[in-house]
């Protein structure tokens, strides 16, 4: 048979059939299969293209144009059917899941804010940054040596009884290590002094853990710790810095320093300030103030001059340097600052309480 006639016959057959074949495809894969039968690697039109080589040279041009025109028609029909299938699928979807336009919209989520503990932490950092202190962080899972030993708690010293400690299993790579959840943030003193040389002025805030729970204690609580080391630092600097701290956080009020004992300071003291609930009068609502037990003062910090033993343990020459340290829980300052009557409210996550800050 004449190759031109053969080509004509196959083109005519393709032209007559593709529209119906595409229209019959019920979904996209079927449509693509029908398309491949014509324009795929073994498709009819692809085969016809290959046959063109056999045509006499003068017939090739017109044949080529016919093949191309047909190819464009097929592609256009294919695209159109593809679009129609997508629209049909979308219409079916919309009909299946009707919108109820009368339903109220979703209200934007109420805006959150920082927890009172975080607010006080930021306030504390602001005050100490203003006084030239740097902010540092220490690990919550700590070696006994850094939580107690280097701070001058001798092994089995009764001072450790004040810290009801959570012990942690040592890691496999150090089976003899004594590991605990830090009972105070004073470990930051040790870590900072071991890695940096004086002058140092550092403050830190973070979670601590003690195995007790009652009206005024939770097993997890927060402390702040600060210390300053330099030449010729005296108790007068301690008093000046801590008085400024109290006044900047709470406004002007009385501050009182009482002698006390902590193993890592000598001399040590406790710092009290005028009670915020009764404004230092000791009387609230005609009765003795319950927050300060009628004394007009509440304890706010432990502090003291850093013990020479701590310096020695941390590689700092106690003949050359002196310094002071201070620490406190931060739940209590938060309660005093915001007038929160019960410590446990901080951890109950009751939005009615939290929304008041
Ligand atoms: N670490 C002490 C505690 O948990 C608080 C404290 C007292 C820290 C005196 C100090 C300090 O740095 O000098 O009770």
XYZ file of C-alpha atoms and ligand atoms in Angstrom:
371
model
C 0.000 0.000 0.000
C 1.127 3.525 -0.693
C 2.753 4.969 2.485
C 0.886 8.266 2.081
C -2.438 6.419 1.994
C -1.453 4.337 5.045
C -0.572 7.454 6.993
C -3.801 9.166 5.923
C -5.779 6.160 7.084
C -4.171 6.053 10.531
C -4.484 9.826 11.046
C -8.151 9.665 10.070
C -8.712 6.817 12.506
C -7.037 8.717 15.352
C -8.968 11.876 14.535
C -12.262 10.037 14.534
C -11.622 8.239 17.830
C -9.799 10.460 20.357
C -12.738 12.679 21.304
C -14.926 9.746 22.309
C -12.029 7.977 24.050
C -11.303 11.061 26.206
C -14.971 11.688 26.919
C -15.394 8.101 28.090
C -12.613 8.391 30.709
C -14.294 8.508 34.107
C -11.306 9.801 36.063
C -7.826 11.194 35.650
C -5.898 7.895 35.472
C -8.309 6.630 32.769
C -7.906 9.878 30.838
C -4.122 9.668 31.052
C -4.237 6.070 29.816
C -6.365 7.137 26.821
C -3.904 9.935 26.124
C -0.962 7.511 26.290
C -2.634 5.272 23.700
C -2.320 8.130 21.223
C 0.731 10.126 22.276
C 2.611 7.744 24.596
C 5.782 5.973 23.547
C 3.772 3.261 21.771
C 0.850 5.520 20.932
C -0.879 5.563 17.550
C 0.136 9.107 16.642
C 3.724 8.461 17.774
C 3.779 5.433 15.438
C 2.367 7.545 12.582
C 5.159 10.082 13.126
C 7.717 7.338 12.706
C 6.066 6.258 9.453
C 6.677 9.721 7.995
C 10.278 8.753 7.216
C 8.950 6.396 4.553
C 7.098 9.128 2.639
C 8.476 10.623 -0.558
C 10.221 13.923 0.229
C 7.588 16.091 -1.492
C 4.757 14.568 0.569
C 6.508 14.969 3.915
C 5.780 18.644 4.442
C 1.979 18.435 4.155
C 1.957 15.193 6.122
C 4.059 16.808 8.832
C 1.641 19.712 9.106
C -1.348 17.332 9.368
C 0.335 15.300 12.092
C 1.187 18.438 14.057
C -2.281 19.907 13.774
C -3.775 16.636 14.949
C -1.296 16.469 17.814
C -2.315 19.964 18.949
C -6.002 19.032 18.770
C -5.408 15.919 20.837
C -3.412 17.844 23.460
C -6.037 20.601 23.647
C -8.843 18.076 24.077
C -6.806 16.267 26.716
C -6.222 19.458 28.735
C -9.867 20.348 28.500
C -11.026 16.939 29.694
C -8.470 17.095 32.522
C -9.906 20.450 33.617
C -13.464 19.159 33.348
C -12.644 16.143 35.515
C -11.031 18.374 38.179
C -14.062 20.694 38.178
C -16.419 17.729 38.433
C -14.435 16.329 41.359
C -14.537 19.690 43.128
C -18.272 20.113 42.533
C -18.930 16.650 43.890
C -16.813 17.468 46.947
C -18.647 20.739 47.571
C -21.997 19.034 47.245
C -20.962 16.265 49.622
C -19.805 18.639 52.392
C -22.153 21.589 52.355
C -21.116 24.800 54.098
C -23.356 26.174 56.785
C -22.756 29.869 56.266
C -24.808 30.694 59.350
C -22.290 29.017 61.697
C -20.323 31.554 63.732
C -16.650 31.913 62.750
C -13.740 30.734 64.861
C -12.746 33.408 67.333
C -9.034 34.248 67.402
C -7.304 32.421 70.273
C -7.022 34.606 73.367
C -3.575 36.131 73.610
C -1.323 34.480 76.203
C 1.252 36.131 78.403
C 4.130 35.235 80.696
C 3.533 33.305 83.899
C 4.026 35.362 87.097
C 7.210 33.376 87.842
C 8.617 34.336 84.441
C 7.569 37.959 84.959
C 9.450 38.120 88.240
C 12.447 36.361 86.678
C 12.587 39.015 83.971
C 12.187 41.797 86.570
C 15.054 40.319 88.600
C 17.273 40.098 85.510
C 16.461 43.698 84.615
C 17.444 44.944 88.063
C 20.729 43.026 88.123
C 21.607 43.829 84.540
C 21.177 47.472 85.518
C 23.681 46.858 88.336
C 26.199 45.366 85.886
C 25.569 41.651 86.481
C 25.681 39.020 83.725
C 23.010 36.301 83.404
C 24.120 32.640 83.573
C 22.397 29.250 83.612
C 23.332 25.986 85.295
C 22.191 22.387 84.834
C 19.209 21.054 86.786
C 20.688 17.551 86.908
C 23.915 18.089 88.795
C 26.862 16.331 90.419
C 26.737 16.143 94.201
C 30.205 17.687 94.151
C 28.905 20.891 92.526
C 25.648 21.074 94.471
C 27.255 20.407 97.883
C 30.941 19.443 97.979
C 32.610 22.455 96.407
C 30.266 24.775 98.305
C 31.849 23.542 101.528
C 29.255 21.039 102.709
C 31.561 18.360 104.186
C 30.370 14.767 103.528
C 27.510 13.926 105.925
C 27.267 17.521 107.152
C 23.896 18.109 108.841
C 23.382 21.245 106.696
C 22.493 18.880 103.870
C 19.503 17.726 105.916
C 17.873 21.046 105.022
C 17.914 19.868 101.415
C 15.629 16.844 100.968
C 17.414 15.611 97.915
C 16.174 13.718 94.858
C 18.981 11.378 93.829
C 19.310 10.305 90.219
C 20.865 7.082 88.839
C 24.346 7.799 87.490
C 24.861 7.583 83.726
C 26.377 4.279 82.461
C 29.592 6.022 81.434
C 30.155 7.227 85.009
C 28.623 4.542 87.224
C 30.244 5.924 90.400
C 29.129 9.526 89.914
C 26.762 10.912 92.534
C 24.017 12.687 90.625
C 21.041 14.642 91.928
C 18.416 17.181 90.948
C 19.990 20.420 92.140
C 18.539 21.473 95.484
C 19.478 25.121 94.952
C 20.894 27.380 92.229
C 24.146 27.839 94.159
C 25.686 25.276 91.766
C 25.910 28.177 89.288
C 28.463 29.843 91.607
C 30.684 26.775 91.396
C 30.364 26.340 87.660
C 30.970 30.014 86.919
C 33.975 30.273 89.255
C 35.522 27.107 87.816
C 35.310 28.391 84.252
C 35.798 32.161 84.614
C 38.241 34.323 86.488
C 37.344 37.373 88.627
C 36.083 40.025 88.479
C 32.732 38.244 88.288
C 29.183 39.514 88.785
C 26.617 36.905 87.827
C 22.942 36.246 88.434
C 20.947 33.142 87.569
C 17.323 31.992 87.907
C 16.008 28.487 87.403
C 14.174 25.446 88.723
C 15.371 23.522 91.792
C 14.036 20.366 93.391
C 13.507 19.167 96.926
C 11.662 16.116 98.099
C 9.021 17.921 100.156
C 5.502 19.128 99.647
C 3.146 20.969 101.986
C 1.267 24.286 102.274
C 4.349 26.334 101.478
C 6.574 23.864 99.579
C 6.364 22.208 96.166
C 8.894 19.576 94.981
C 9.883 21.856 92.102
C 10.388 25.531 92.750
C 12.544 28.353 91.440
C 15.518 30.120 92.903
C 17.672 32.999 91.980
C 21.351 33.046 92.793
C 23.810 35.856 92.432
C 27.373 36.560 93.403
C 30.115 39.079 92.916
C 33.855 38.450 93.228
C 36.619 41.032 92.984
C 39.423 42.555 95.045
C 38.380 44.443 98.192
C 34.705 43.453 98.119
C 33.162 43.947 101.569
C 29.907 43.415 103.439
C 29.101 47.046 102.648
C 28.896 46.134 98.930
C 26.586 43.245 99.775
C 24.285 45.558 101.743
C 24.328 48.200 99.022
C 23.560 45.816 96.172
C 20.824 43.904 98.001
C 19.159 47.056 99.307
C 19.135 48.444 95.748
C 17.690 45.148 94.525
C 14.828 45.191 97.051
C 14.037 48.836 96.359
C 14.065 48.440 92.580
C 11.864 45.352 92.675
C 9.435 46.421 95.421
C 9.843 50.162 95.813
C 11.337 51.881 98.822
C 10.898 49.897 102.007
C 12.762 48.832 105.125
C 15.528 46.250 104.691
C 17.000 44.293 107.607
C 20.078 42.035 107.737
C 20.103 39.253 110.367
C 23.066 36.912 111.035
C 22.456 33.374 109.816
C 24.318 30.251 108.726
C 24.958 28.808 105.250
C 27.991 26.535 104.749
C 29.312 28.485 101.748
C 29.371 31.968 103.303
C 31.079 33.533 106.327
C 29.620 35.674 107.751
C 26.153 34.707 106.543
C 22.905 36.591 106.881
C 19.258 36.577 106.079
C 17.696 39.626 104.500
C 14.200 40.758 105.469
C 12.120 43.534 104.017
C 8.988 45.385 105.092
C 5.931 43.167 104.471
C 4.030 44.132 101.337
C 0.710 42.799 102.643
C 0.541 45.065 105.718
C 3.007 47.674 104.466
C 5.403 46.860 107.288
C 2.910 47.598 110.051
C 2.327 44.005 111.132
C -1.409 44.668 111.179
C -3.847 43.795 108.425
C -7.628 44.232 108.713
C -7.407 44.955 112.461
C -5.580 41.649 113.162
C -1.917 40.582 113.109
C -0.856 40.234 109.451
C -0.852 36.572 108.530
C 1.877 36.894 105.889
C 4.504 38.280 108.278
C 2.954 36.842 111.461
C 2.562 40.343 112.803
C 6.287 41.180 112.647
C 6.061 43.653 109.763
C 9.005 41.893 108.062
C 9.274 38.994 105.614
C 12.441 37.091 104.841
C 13.481 37.565 101.242
C 17.106 36.468 100.744
C 19.926 34.394 102.146
C 23.322 35.973 101.630
C 26.864 36.319 102.918
C 30.541 36.762 102.143
C 31.760 33.846 100.034
C 33.660 31.362 102.223
C 37.413 31.075 101.430
C 36.948 27.306 101.138
C 34.631 27.812 98.154
C 37.245 29.984 96.450
C 39.910 27.326 97.080
C 37.692 24.582 95.656
C 37.131 26.674 92.540
C 40.748 27.715 91.952
C 40.421 31.349 93.067
C 42.982 32.798 95.498
C 41.104 33.742 98.716
C 44.009 35.943 99.817
C 43.557 38.104 96.763
C 39.799 38.018 96.191
C 36.676 38.425 98.292
C 33.053 38.370 97.256
C 29.460 38.061 98.323
C 26.671 35.710 97.294
C 22.928 35.730 97.719
C 20.042 33.485 96.865
C 16.337 33.015 97.325
C 13.300 31.202 96.073
C 11.473 33.306 93.523
C 7.962 32.123 94.256
C 7.997 34.148 97.461
C 9.075 37.450 95.872
C 6.436 36.809 93.191
C 3.800 36.344 95.902
C 4.906 39.517 97.659
C 5.073 41.551 94.480
C 1.664 40.498 93.191
C -0.051 39.899 96.536
C -0.623 36.188 95.862
C -1.832 34.570 99.086
C -1.126 30.882 98.322
C 2.027 29.474 96.711
C 0.230 26.528 95.140
C -1.839 28.841 92.930
C 1.303 29.345 90.848
C 1.312 25.747 89.694
C -2.388 24.944 89.363
C -2.649 26.440 85.868
C -6.046 27.952 86.610
C -6.629 30.501 83.869
C -8.838 32.607 86.140
C -5.750 33.122 88.296
C -3.208 33.461 85.491
C -5.350 35.949 83.547
C -4.944 38.464 86.390
C -1.307 39.284 85.542
N 21.277 28.190 98.499
C 20.581 28.695 99.663
C 19.315 27.873 99.871
O 18.912 27.173 99.003
C 20.239 30.135 99.461
C 21.442 30.982 99.624
C 21.798 31.456 100.873
C 22.255 31.275 98.550
C 22.898 32.236 101.060
C 23.376 32.068 98.705
C 23.687 32.536 99.976
O 24.169 32.390 97.696
O 24.787 33.299 100.144
O 18.741 27.968 100.917
